Amino acid sequence: MSDKVVTRFAPSPTGFLHIGGARTALFNWLYAKHTGGTMLLRIEDTDRERSTDAATAAILDGLAWLGLTWDGEPVSQFERAPRHRAVAEELVRMGKAYYCYATPAELEAMRESARAKGLPPRYDGRWRDRDPSEAPAGAKGAIRIKAPADGETVVHDLVQGEVRFPNKDLDDFIILRSDGNPTYMHAVVVDDHDMGITHIIRGDDHLTNAARQMVIYRAMGWDVPSMSHIPLIHGADGAKLSKRHGALGVEAYRAMGYLPEALLNYLARLGWSHGDDEVMSIADMIAWFDIGDVNKGAARFDFAKLEALNGVHMRRMNDAELLDIFINTLPYLEGGPAIAARLDDTRKAQLLAALPGLKERAKTLVGLADGAAFLFAERPLPIDEKAAGLLGGEAREILRGAHAALEAITGDWAAEAAEAAIREYAVAGGHKLGAVAQPLRAALTGKSTSPGVFDVLAVLGREESLARVADQID
Ligand code: GLU
């Protein structure tokens, strides 16, 4: 057997890929990449009533957007039901499991009596040692595994440490229902074994399941994979993550204009750290990640930190790459499709030229779209309230002079030439530079903030710039 690491991400397709699931996928992916192993994907669609194809599609789409690639085809857990059944029957043949014919009324009575004694509901083992010949005629039993009655089951967890479960709390749980369908607990073990999973990395809400799953591994004589149960994500206030805190599908983060790399960086840092490094590229994360370094305590999700980190990633990214991501994300951004519709080659070139200035001011792609809106605006430009304020009073007269000064530029239309012309005009007229630049900015962009006004002039070009200024004079 090789020592190659095989991890898996095993989402239940009952909803979108939420932020906690994305982090679980990320940790599996990073650990596989870090060790030169593989990550497999298993869709846990055993629950037919709650699983939908739309959810599966949303999960695959979310993973693809984040770049969390898996190896091979996704495995459908539901399709493996015959194999789950065969293993359950094999356990019966080996004497490690048995058919139970307890009726719903009997089971309810067991629950009642446990409740009365203040104990957790527990199956009393009444069919454990009975002879199969005692089975009621025609009845289809459920298969229960024989759980150890005393001692303890110890989960050696790379994140949680040694976690001990007294075996008296593990009853003989069902692995195959009387309708022939496997329980989730059983399906997970059979799948992880058959897929050759060496490392299970999942949310710590599954920690108690781990003890039960170990009973099945032991009964089959299978190796128990290494286990890591990672803490759930909480809101910034420490409460369980809700929508308000950011418990959204990853597609919502795409629509809010976060870069995949920044979101991954943020998620990686939730509960894991590498010295004081805050900003990490994907290559850094792969090089540095180790599952054993994940903290036990719950991590807190903080939008402000995510946004700041996203701004850093945007500024670090080279302009061509950022432009690519921006264009690919436009269909998902608010107001993005309108920009996409007007994005011809000229505007692409303008956008690329404006990016250095734009990305200094934007923390998200939505901010970038907002900052770039002036490039895509149609004349006469809509002027926002603050910009309108800059165009009042004597601003109009000043603009008239600025228009003439710009029109007089004879050489190349460039930021330097525009700046020289405007400075000269300001000095000659006894205006402060700002008194000229501000109304100019308002006329050119319809806003009171934008990249440097001379860069805006250069990016828009001579004709469009002069026309926009003229619109505010006449
Ligand atoms: N399908 C489970 C979930 O979405 C994960 C089970 C596992 O990782 O073992 O929570």
CSV table of C-alpha atoms and ligand atoms in Angstrom, one decimal:
chain,number,residue,atom,x,y,z
A,1,MET,CA,0.0,0.0,0.0
A,2,SER,CA,1.3,3.4,-0.8
A,3,ASP,CA,1.3,6.2,1.7
A,4,LYS,CA,-0.4,8.7,-0.6
A,5,VAL,CA,-2.9,10.9,1.2
A,6,VAL,CA,-6.5,10.7,-0.1
A,7,THR,CA,-9.0,13.2,1.3
A,8,ARG,CA,-12.6,13.8,0.4
A,9,PHE,CA,-15.2,16.5,0.5
A,10,ALA,CA,-18.6,14.9,1.2
A,11,PRO,CA,-21.3,17.5,1.0
A,12,SER,CA,-25.0,16.7,1.3
A,13,PRO,CA,-26.8,18.3,-1.6
A,14,THR,CA,-29.6,19.8,0.4
A,15,GLY,CA,-28.7,23.4,-0.2
A,16,PHE,CA,-26.0,25.7,-1.6
A,17,LEU,CA,-22.3,25.4,-0.7
A,18,HIS,CA,-22.2,27.5,2.4
A,19,ILE,CA,-19.2,29.2,3.8
A,20,GLY,CA,-18.5,26.5,6.4
A,21,GLY,CA,-18.7,23.8,3.7
A,22,ALA,CA,-16.3,25.8,1.6
A,23,ARG,CA,-13.8,25.9,4.4
A,24,THR,CA,-14.1,22.1,4.9
A,25,ALA,CA,-13.5,21.6,1.2
A,26,LEU,CA,-10.5,24.0,1.4
A,27,PHE,CA,-8.9,22.2,4.3
A,28,ASN,CA,-9.3,18.9,2.5
A,29,TRP,CA,-7.9,20.4,-0.7
A,30,LEU,CA,-5.0,22.1,0.9
A,31,TYR,CA,-4.0,19.0,2.9
A,32,ALA,CA,-4.1,16.9,-0.3
A,33,LYS,CA,-2.1,19.5,-2.3
A,34,HIS,CA,0.4,20.0,0.5
A,35,THR,CA,1.1,16.3,0.8
A,36,GLY,CA,1.0,15.5,-3.0
A,37,GLY,CA,-2.1,13.5,-2.5
A,38,THR,CA,-5.6,13.7,-4.0
A,39,MET,CA,-9.0,15.0,-2.9
A,40,LEU,CA,-12.1,13.1,-4.0
A,41,LEU,CA,-15.7,14.4,-4.1
A,42,ARG,CA,-18.6,12.4,-2.8
A,43,ILE,CA,-22.2,13.7,-3.1
A,44,GLU,CA,-24.0,12.4,0.0
A,45,ASP,CA,-27.4,12.1,-1.7
A,46,THR,CA,-28.7,9.1,0.3
A,47,ASP,CA,-31.5,11.2,1.7
A,48,ARG,CA,-33.7,11.2,-1.4
A,49,GLU,CA,-36.3,13.6,0.0
A,50,ARG,CA,-33.9,16.4,0.9
A,51,SER,CA,-31.3,16.0,-1.9
A,52,THR,CA,-31.8,17.9,-5.1
A,53,ASP,CA,-29.9,18.1,-8.4
A,54,ALA,CA,-30.0,21.9,-8.2
A,55,ALA,CA,-28.1,21.8,-4.9
A,56,THR,CA,-25.5,19.4,-6.4
A,57,ALA,CA,-25.1,21.8,-9.3
A,58,ALA,CA,-24.7,24.7,-7.0
A,59,ILE,CA,-22.1,22.9,-4.9
A,60,LEU,CA,-20.1,21.9,-8.0
A,61,ASP,CA,-20.3,25.5,-9.3
A,62,GLY,CA,-19.2,27.0,-6.0
A,63,LEU,CA,-16.2,24.6,-5.8
A,64,ALA,CA,-15.3,25.4,-9.4
A,65,TRP,CA,-15.5,29.2,-8.8
A,66,LEU,CA,-13.2,28.8,-5.8
A,67,GLY,CA,-10.8,26.6,-7.8
A,68,LEU,CA,-11.1,23.7,-5.4
A,69,THR,CA,-10.7,20.9,-7.8
A,70,TRP,CA,-11.3,17.2,-7.1
A,71,ASP,CA,-9.8,14.2,-8.7
A,72,GLY,CA,-11.8,11.9,-10.8
A,73,GLU,CA,-15.6,11.8,-11.1
A,74,PRO,CA,-17.8,12.8,-8.2
A,75,VAL,CA,-19.2,9.7,-6.4
A,76,SER,CA,-22.9,9.5,-5.8
A,77,GLN,CA,-23.5,7.9,-2.4
A,78,PHE,CA,-27.0,6.9,-3.4
A,79,GLU,CA,-25.8,4.9,-6.4
A,80,ARG,CA,-23.7,2.8,-4.1
A,81,ALA,CA,-26.6,1.5,-2.0
A,82,PRO,CA,-26.2,-2.1,-3.3
A,83,ARG,CA,-22.7,-2.1,-2.0
A,84,HIS,CA,-23.8,-0.7,1.4
A,85,ARG,CA,-26.4,-3.4,1.6
A,86,ALA,CA,-23.9,-6.2,0.7
A,87,VAL,CA,-21.5,-5.0,3.5
A,88,ALA,CA,-24.3,-5.0,6.0
A,89,GLU,CA,-25.3,-8.5,5.1
A,90,GLU,CA,-21.7,-9.6,5.2
A,91,LEU,CA,-21.5,-8.2,8.8
A,92,VAL,CA,-24.5,-10.4,9.7
A,93,ARG,CA,-22.8,-13.5,8.2
A,94,MET,CA,-19.7,-12.7,10.3
A,95,GLY,CA,-21.8,-12.5,13.4
A,96,LYS,CA,-21.0,-8.8,13.8
A,97,ALA,CA,-24.5,-7.6,13.1
A,98,TYR,CA,-28.0,-9.0,13.3
A,99,TYR,CA,-31.5,-8.6,12.1
A,100,CYS,CA,-33.8,-6.8,14.5
A,101,TYR,CA,-37.6,-7.2,14.2
A,102,ALA,CA,-38.6,-4.8,17.0
A,103,THR,CA,-41.9,-3.1,16.0
A,104,PRO,CA,-42.3,0.6,16.0
A,105,ALA,CA,-44.4,0.3,19.2
A,106,GLU,CA,-41.7,-1.7,21.0
A,107,LEU,CA,-39.1,0.9,19.9
A,108,GLU,CA,-41.3,3.7,21.2
A,109,ALA,CA,-41.7,1.9,24.5
A,110,MET,CA,-37.9,1.7,24.8
A,111,ARG,CA,-37.6,5.4,24.2
A,112,GLU,CA,-40.3,6.1,26.7
A,113,SER,CA,-38.7,4.1,29.4
A,114,ALA,CA,-35.3,5.7,28.7
A,115,ARG,CA,-36.9,9.1,28.9
A,116,ALA,CA,-38.5,8.3,32.2
A,117,LYS,CA,-35.1,7.4,33.6
A,118,GLY,CA,-33.6,10.6,32.2
A,119,LEU,CA,-31.3,8.5,29.8
A,120,PRO,CA,-30.7,9.1,26.1
A,121,PRO,CA,-32.9,6.9,23.9
A,122,ARG,CA,-31.3,3.5,23.5
A,123,TYR,CA,-32.0,0.2,21.8
A,124,ASP,CA,-32.1,-2.5,24.5
A,125,GLY,CA,-30.5,-5.2,22.3
A,126,ARG,CA,-33.5,-7.6,22.4
A,127,TRP,CA,-32.7,-9.3,19.1
A,128,ARG,CA,-28.9,-9.3,19.6
A,129,ASP,CA,-28.6,-12.8,20.7
A,130,ARG,CA,-31.7,-14.4,19.4
A,131,ASP,CA,-31.6,-17.2,16.9
A,132,PRO,CA,-32.5,-16.1,13.3
A,133,SER,CA,-35.1,-18.9,13.3
A,134,GLU,CA,-37.1,-16.8,15.8
A,135,ALA,CA,-37.7,-14.2,13.1
A,136,PRO,CA,-41.4,-13.5,12.7
A,137,ALA,CA,-42.6,-15.0,9.4
A,138,GLY,CA,-42.5,-12.6,6.4
A,139,ALA,CA,-41.1,-9.8,8.4
A,140,LYS,CA,-38.2,-7.8,7.0
A,141,GLY,CA,-35.9,-6.8,9.7
A,142,ALA,CA,-33.5,-4.0,10.0
A,143,ILE,CA,-29.8,-4.8,10.4
A,144,ARG,CA,-28.1,-3.5,13.6
A,145,ILE,CA,-24.4,-3.6,14.4
A,146,LYS,CA,-23.2,-5.2,17.6
A,147,ALA,CA,-21.6,-2.3,19.4
A,148,PRO,CA,-19.1,-3.1,22.2
A,149,ALA,CA,-21.0,-3.1,25.5
A,150,ASP,CA,-18.1,-1.9,27.8
A,151,GLY,CA,-14.8,-0.1,27.7
A,152,GLU,CA,-14.5,3.0,25.5
A,153,THR,CA,-14.0,4.0,22.0
A,154,VAL,CA,-11.2,6.5,21.5
A,155,VAL,CA,-11.1,8.8,18.5
A,156,HIS,CA,-7.5,10.0,17.9
A,157,ASP,CA,-8.3,13.3,16.3
A,158,LEU,CA,-5.6,15.5,14.8
A,159,VAL,CA,-7.5,18.6,15.8
A,160,GLN,CA,-9.5,17.6,18.9
A,161,GLY,CA,-6.9,15.3,20.4
A,162,GLU,CA,-7.9,12.1,22.1
A,163,VAL,CA,-11.7,12.0,22.4
A,164,ARG,CA,-13.1,9.2,24.5
A,165,PHE,CA,-16.6,7.8,24.2
A,166,PRO,CA,-17.9,5.3,26.8
A,167,ASN,CA,-19.2,2.3,24.9
A,168,LYS,CA,-22.2,2.0,27.1
A,169,ASP,CA,-23.5,5.1,25.3
A,170,LEU,CA,-23.2,3.5,21.9
A,171,ASP,CA,-26.2,1.2,21.4
A,172,ASP,CA,-26.6,-1.3,18.6
A,173,PHE,CA,-27.5,1.2,15.9
A,174,ILE,CA,-29.2,0.4,12.6
A,175,ILE,CA,-26.9,0.1,9.5
A,176,LEU,CA,-29.5,-1.1,7.1
A,177,ARG,CA,-33.2,-0.2,7.4
A,178,SER,CA,-35.9,-2.8,6.9
A,179,ASP,CA,-36.6,-1.3,3.5
A,180,GLY,CA,-33.1,-2.3,2.4
A,181,ASN,CA,-31.7,1.2,2.5
A,182,PRO,CA,-28.4,1.9,4.3
A,183,THR,CA,-28.3,4.5,7.0
A,184,TYR,CA,-26.1,7.5,6.5
A,185,MET,CA,-23.7,6.3,9.3
A,186,HIS,CA,-23.0,3.1,7.5
A,187,ALA,CA,-22.9,4.5,4.0
A,188,VAL,CA,-20.1,7.0,5.0
A,189,VAL,CA,-17.9,4.2,6.4
A,190,VAL,CA,-18.3,1.9,3.4
A,191,ASP,CA,-17.7,4.7,1.0
A,192,ASP,CA,-14.7,6.1,2.8
A,193,HIS,CA,-13.2,2.6,2.9
A,194,ASP,CA,-13.9,1.8,-0.7
A,195,MET,CA,-12.6,5.2,-1.9
A,196,GLY,CA,-9.4,4.6,-0.1
A,197,ILE,CA,-9.7,7.7,2.1
A,198,THR,CA,-6.7,8.1,4.4
A,199,HIS,CA,-7.7,11.3,6.0
A,200,ILE,CA,-11.2,12.4,7.1
A,201,ILE,CA,-11.4,16.2,7.6
A,202,ARG,CA,-14.9,17.5,8.4
A,203,GLY,CA,-16.9,19.7,10.7
A,204,ASP,CA,-16.8,18.9,14.4
A,205,ASP,CA,-20.6,18.4,14.4
A,206,HIS,CA,-19.6,14.9,13.1
A,207,LEU,CA,-17.3,14.0,16.0
A,208,THR,CA,-19.8,11.8,17.9
A,209,ASN,CA,-20.6,10.0,14.6
A,210,ALA,CA,-16.9,9.2,14.4
A,211,ALA,CA,-17.2,6.9,17.5
A,212,ARG,CA,-20.1,5.0,15.9
A,213,GLN,CA,-18.3,4.8,12.6
A,214,MET,CA,-15.3,3.3,14.3
A,215,VAL,CA,-17.5,0.4,15.4
A,216,ILE,CA,-18.3,-0.4,11.8
A,217,TYR,CA,-14.6,-0.1,10.7
A,218,ARG,CA,-13.6,-2.5,13.5
A,219,ALA,CA,-16.3,-5.0,12.8
A,220,MET,CA,-15.2,-5.2,9.1
A,221,GLY,CA,-11.5,-5.3,10.2
A,222,TRP,CA,-10.8,-2.1,8.1
A,223,ASP,CA,-8.2,0.5,8.9
A,224,VAL,CA,-9.7,3.6,10.5
A,225,PRO,CA,-8.7,6.7,8.5
A,226,SER,CA,-7.0,9.5,10.3
A,227,MET,CA,-9.6,11.9,11.7
A,228,SER,CA,-9.7,15.7,11.9
A,229,HIS,CA,-12.9,17.4,13.2
A,230,ILE,CA,-12.6,21.1,12.5
A,231,PRO,CA,-14.5,23.7,14.6
A,232,LEU,CA,-17.5,25.3,13.2
A,233,ILE,CA,-17.5,28.9,12.1
A,234,HIS,CA,-19.3,31.4,14.4
A,235,GLY,CA,-20.3,35.0,13.8
A,236,ALA,CA,-18.2,37.9,14.9
A,237,ASP,CA,-20.3,38.1,18.1
A,238,GLY,CA,-19.5,34.4,18.9
A,239,ALA,CA,-23.0,33.2,18.2
A,240,LYS,CA,-23.7,30.4,15.8
A,241,LEU,CA,-23.3,31.6,12.2
A,242,SER,CA,-26.5,33.0,10.8
A,243,LYS,CA,-27.3,34.6,7.4
A,244,ARG,CA,-26.6,38.0,8.9
A,245,HIS,CA,-23.1,36.8,10.0
A,246,GLY,CA,-22.3,35.5,6.6
A,247,ALA,CA,-23.7,32.0,6.5
A,248,LEU,CA,-24.5,32.4,2.9
A,249,GLY,CA,-23.8,30.3,-0.2
A,250,VAL,CA,-20.4,31.0,-1.8
A,251,GLU,CA,-22.2,32.4,-4.8
A,252,ALA,CA,-23.3,35.3,-2.6
A,253,TYR,CA,-19.7,36.1,-2.0
A,254,ARG,CA,-19.1,36.0,-5.7
A,255,ALA,CA,-21.9,38.5,-6.2
A,256,MET,CA,-20.5,40.7,-3.4
A,257,GLY,CA,-17.3,41.0,-5.5
A,258,TYR,CA,-14.8,38.9,-3.5
A,259,LEU,CA,-11.9,37.3,-5.3
A,260,PRO,CA,-11.8,33.5,-4.9
A,261,GLU,CA,-8.2,33.7,-3.7
A,262,ALA,CA,-9.0,36.3,-1.1
A,263,LEU,CA,-12.0,34.3,0.2
A,264,LEU,CA,-9.8,31.2,0.4
A,265,ASN,CA,-7.1,33.1,2.2
A,266,TYR,CA,-9.7,34.4,4.7
A,267,LEU,CA,-11.3,31.0,5.2
A,268,ALA,CA,-7.9,29.3,5.6
A,269,ARG,CA,-7.0,31.8,8.4
A,270,LEU,CA,-10.3,31.0,10.2
A,271,GLY,CA,-9.0,28.5,12.7
A,272,TRP,CA,-5.6,28.1,11.2
A,273,SER,CA,-2.5,30.3,11.2
A,274,HIS,CA,1.0,30.3,9.9
A,275,GLY,CA,3.0,32.6,12.2
A,276,ASP,CA,1.9,36.2,11.7
A,277,ASP,CA,1.1,35.8,8.0
A,278,GLU,CA,-2.2,37.3,7.1
A,279,VAL,CA,-2.0,37.7,3.4
A,280,MET,CA,-1.3,34.4,1.6
A,281,SER,CA,-1.4,33.3,-2.0
A,282,ILE,CA,-2.8,29.9,-2.8
A,283,ALA,CA,0.8,28.7,-3.3
A,284,ASP,CA,1.6,29.9,0.2
A,285,MET,CA,-1.3,28.2,1.7
A,286,ILE,CA,-0.5,24.9,0.0
A,287,ALA,CA,3.1,25.2,1.1
A,288,TRP,CA,2.3,26.0,4.7
A,289,PHE,CA,-0.9,24.2,5.5
A,290,ASP,CA,-1.0,21.3,8.0
A,291,ILE,CA,-4.1,19.9,9.4
A,292,GLY,CA,-2.5,19.4,12.8
A,293,ASP,CA,-2.1,23.2,13.1
A,294,VAL,CA,-5.9,23.9,13.0
A,295,ASN,CA,-7.2,25.2,16.3
A,296,LYS,CA,-9.8,23.5,18.4
A,297,GLY,CA,-11.7,26.7,19.3
A,298,ALA,CA,-14.5,28.0,17.1
A,299,ALA,CA,-13.5,30.5,14.5
A,300,ARG,CA,-15.3,33.9,14.1
A,301,PHE,CA,-16.4,35.2,10.8
A,302,ASP,CA,-15.8,38.9,10.3
A,303,PHE,CA,-16.9,40.7,7.1
A,304,ALA,CA,-14.7,43.7,7.8
A,305,LYS,CA,-11.6,41.5,7.8
A,306,LEU,CA,-12.6,39.7,4.7
A,307,GLU,CA,-13.2,43.0,2.9
A,308,ALA,CA,-9.9,44.4,3.9
A,309,LEU,CA,-8.1,41.2,2.8
A,310,ASN,CA,-9.9,41.3,-0.5
A,311,GLY,CA,-8.7,44.8,-1.1
A,312,VAL,CA,-5.1,43.7,-0.4
A,313,HIS,CA,-5.4,40.8,-2.9
A,314,MET,CA,-6.9,43.1,-5.5
A,315,ARG,CA,-4.0,45.5,-5.2
A,316,ARG,CA,-1.4,42.7,-5.3
A,317,MET,CA,-2.9,41.1,-8.4
A,318,ASN,CA,-1.4,42.2,-11.7
A,319,ASP,CA,-3.8,44.3,-13.8
A,320,ALA,CA,-4.3,41.9,-16.7
A,321,GLU,CA,-5.2,39.1,-14.3
A,322,LEU,CA,-7.5,41.3,-12.3
A,323,LEU,CA,-9.2,42.5,-15.4
A,324,ASP,CA,-9.8,38.9,-16.5
A,325,ILE,CA,-11.4,38.0,-13.1
A,326,PHE,CA,-13.5,41.2,-13.2
A,327,ILE,CA,-14.8,40.5,-16.7
A,328,ASN,CA,-15.6,36.9,-15.8
A,329,THR,CA,-17.4,38.0,-12.6
A,330,LEU,CA,-19.5,40.7,-14.3
A,331,PRO,CA,-22.5,38.5,-15.0
A,332,TYR,CA,-22.9,37.9,-11.2
A,333,LEU,CA,-22.3,41.5,-9.9
A,334,GLU,CA,-25.0,44.0,-9.3
A,335,GLY,CA,-25.0,46.3,-12.4
A,336,GLY,CA,-22.4,43.9,-13.9
A,337,PRO,CA,-24.4,42.7,-16.9
A,338,ALA,CA,-25.0,46.3,-18.1
A,339,ILE,CA,-21.2,46.8,-18.0
A,340,ALA,CA,-20.6,43.5,-19.7
A,341,ALA,CA,-23.0,44.5,-22.5
A,342,ARG,CA,-21.0,47.7,-23.3
A,343,LEU,CA,-17.5,46.1,-22.9
A,344,ASP,CA,-16.0,46.4,-26.4
A,345,ASP,CA,-12.2,46.3,-27.1
A,346,THR,CA,-11.9,50.0,-26.7
A,347,ARG,CA,-13.5,50.0,-23.3
A,348,LYS,CA,-11.5,47.0,-22.2
A,349,ALA,CA,-8.3,48.9,-23.0
A,350,GLN,CA,-9.6,51.9,-21.2
A,351,LEU,CA,-10.5,49.8,-18.2
A,352,LEU,CA,-7.0,48.2,-18.1
A,353,ALA,CA,-5.5,51.7,-18.3
A,354,ALA,CA,-7.7,52.9,-15.4
A,355,LEU,CA,-7.2,49.8,-13.2
A,356,PRO,CA,-4.1,51.0,-11.3
A,357,GLY,CA,-6.1,54.0,-10.1
A,358,LEU,CA,-9.3,52.1,-9.6
A,359,LYS,CA,-7.9,49.3,-7.5
A,360,GLU,CA,-6.4,51.7,-5.0
A,361,ARG,CA,-9.9,52.8,-4.1
A,362,ALA,CA,-11.9,49.5,-4.3
A,363,LYS,CA,-12.1,46.7,-1.8
A,364,THR,CA,-14.3,44.4,-3.9
A,365,LEU,CA,-15.1,43.9,-7.6
A,366,VAL,CA,-18.4,45.7,-6.9
A,367,GLY,CA,-16.4,48.7,-5.7
A,368,LEU,CA,-14.3,48.4,-8.9
A,369,ALA,CA,-17.4,48.3,-11.1
A,370,ASP,CA,-18.7,51.3,-9.2
A,371,GLY,CA,-15.4,53.2,-9.7
A,372,ALA,CA,-15.3,52.2,-13.4
A,373,ALA,CA,-18.9,53.2,-14.1
A,374,PHE,CA,-17.7,56.5,-15.6
A,375,LEU,CA,-16.1,54.7,-18.4
A,376,PHE,CA,-19.4,53.1,-19.4
A,377,ALA,CA,-21.7,56.0,-18.8
A,378,GLU,CA,-23.5,57.5,-21.7
A,379,ARG,CA,-23.6,61.2,-22.3
A,380,PRO,CA,-25.0,63.3,-20.9
A,381,LEU,CA,-23.7,61.7,-17.7
A,382,PRO,CA,-25.9,61.2,-14.7
A,383,ILE,CA,-24.5,63.4,-12.1
A,384,ASP,CA,-24.8,62.3,-8.5
A,385,GLU,CA,-25.7,64.6,-5.6
A,386,LYS,CA,-22.2,65.3,-4.4
A,387,ALA,CA,-20.9,65.8,-7.9
A,388,ALA,CA,-23.7,68.2,-8.6
A,389,GLY,CA,-22.6,70.2,-5.6
A,390,LEU,CA,-19.1,70.6,-7.1
A,391,LEU,CA,-20.7,72.0,-10.3
A,392,GLY,CA,-22.5,74.8,-8.7
A,393,GLY,CA,-21.5,78.5,-8.1
A,394,GLU,CA,-18.6,79.7,-10.2
A,395,ALA,CA,-17.6,76.1,-11.1
A,396,ARG,CA,-19.3,76.4,-14.5
A,397,GLU,CA,-17.1,79.4,-15.5
A,398,ILE,CA,-14.0,77.7,-14.3
A,399,LEU,CA,-15.0,74.6,-16.3
A,400,ARG,CA,-15.5,76.8,-19.4
A,401,GLY,CA,-11.9,77.9,-19.1
A,402,ALA,CA,-10.7,74.4,-18.4
A,403,HIS,CA,-12.4,73.2,-21.5
A,404,ALA,CA,-10.6,75.8,-23.6
A,405,ALA,CA,-7.3,74.9,-22.1
A,406,LEU,CA,-7.8,71.2,-22.8
A,407,GLU,CA,-9.0,71.9,-26.3
A,408,ALA,CA,-5.8,73.8,-27.0
A,409,ILE,CA,-3.6,70.8,-26.3
A,410,THR,CA,-2.0,70.0,-29.6
A,411,GLY,CA,0.4,67.2,-28.9
A,412,ASP,CA,-0.4,63.7,-27.6
A,413,TRP,CA,-3.5,63.5,-25.4
A,414,ALA,CA,-1.9,62.1,-22.2
A,415,ALA,CA,-2.2,62.6,-18.4
A,416,GLU,CA,1.0,64.8,-18.3
A,417,ALA,CA,-0.2,67.1,-21.1
A,418,ALA,CA,-3.6,67.5,-19.5
A,419,GLU,CA,-2.0,68.2,-16.1
A,420,ALA,CA,0.3,70.9,-17.6
A,421,ALA,CA,-2.6,72.6,-19.4
A,422,ILE,CA,-4.8,72.6,-16.3
A,423,ARG,CA,-2.1,73.8,-14.0
A,424,GLU,CA,-1.2,76.6,-16.4
A,425,TYR,CA,-4.8,77.6,-16.6
A,426,ALA,CA,-5.3,77.5,-12.9
A,427,VAL,CA,-2.2,79.7,-12.2
A,428,ALA,CA,-3.2,82.2,-15.0
A,429,GLY,CA,-6.8,82.5,-13.6
A,430,GLY,CA,-5.7,82.7,-10.0
A,431,HIS,CA,-7.6,79.4,-9.1
A,432,LYS,CA,-6.5,76.8,-6.7
A,433,LEU,CA,-5.8,73.5,-8.6
A,434,GLY,CA,-8.6,71.8,-6.6
A,435,ALA,CA,-11.1,74.5,-7.7
A,436,VAL,CA,-10.5,73.3,-11.3
A,437,ALA,CA,-9.9,69.6,-10.7
A,438,GLN,CA,-13.0,69.0,-8.7
A,439,PRO,CA,-15.6,70.3,-11.1
A,440,LEU,CA,-13.6,68.7,-13.9
A,441,ARG,CA,-13.9,65.4,-12.1
A,442,ALA,CA,-17.6,65.8,-11.5
A,443,ALA,CA,-18.1,66.6,-15.2
A,444,LEU,CA,-16.0,63.7,-16.4
A,445,THR,CA,-17.3,61.0,-14.1
A,446,GLY,CA,-20.6,62.2,-12.6
A,447,LYS,CA,-19.1,61.6,-9.2
A,448,SER,CA,-17.1,63.3,-6.5
A,449,THR,CA,-14.5,60.6,-6.2
A,450,SER,CA,-12.6,58.8,-9.0
A,451,PRO,CA,-9.0,57.9,-9.9
A,452,GLY,CA,-6.8,60.9,-10.5
A,453,VAL,CA,-8.5,63.4,-12.8
A,454,PHE,CA,-5.6,63.6,-15.2
A,455,ASP,CA,-5.6,59.8,-15.5
A,456,VAL,CA,-9.4,60.0,-16.1
A,457,LEU,CA,-8.8,62.5,-18.9
A,458,ALA,CA,-6.2,60.2,-20.5
A,459,VAL,CA,-8.3,57.1,-20.2
A,460,LEU,CA,-11.4,58.7,-21.7
A,461,GLY,CA,-9.5,60.3,-24.6
A,462,ARG,CA,-9.7,63.7,-26.1
A,463,GLU,CA,-13.1,63.6,-27.8
A,464,GLU,CA,-15.1,62.0,-25.0
A,465,SER,CA,-13.4,64.2,-22.3
A,466,LEU,CA,-14.1,67.5,-24.1
A,467,ALA,CA,-17.7,66.4,-24.9
A,468,ARG,CA,-18.4,65.5,-21.2
A,469,VAL,CA,-17.0,68.8,-20.0
A,470,ALA,CA,-18.9,70.7,-22.7
A,471,ASP,CA,-22.1,69.0,-21.5
A,472,GLN,CA,-21.8,70.7,-18.1
A,473,ILE,CA,-21.1,74.2,-19.6
A,474,ASP,CA,-23.9,74.6,-22.0
B,1,GLU,N1,-22.4,14.9,4.3
B,1,GLU,C1,-22.0,15.4,5.6
B,1,GLU,C2,-22.2,16.9,5.7
B,1,GLU,O1,-22.5,17.5,4.7
B,1,GLU,C3,-20.5,15.2,5.8
B,1,GLU,C4,-20.2,13.8,6.3
B,1,GLU,C5,-18.7,13.5,6.4
B,1,GLU,O2,-17.9,14.3,6.0
B,1,GLU,O3,-18.4,12.4,6.9
B,1,GLU,O4,-22.2,17.4,6.7
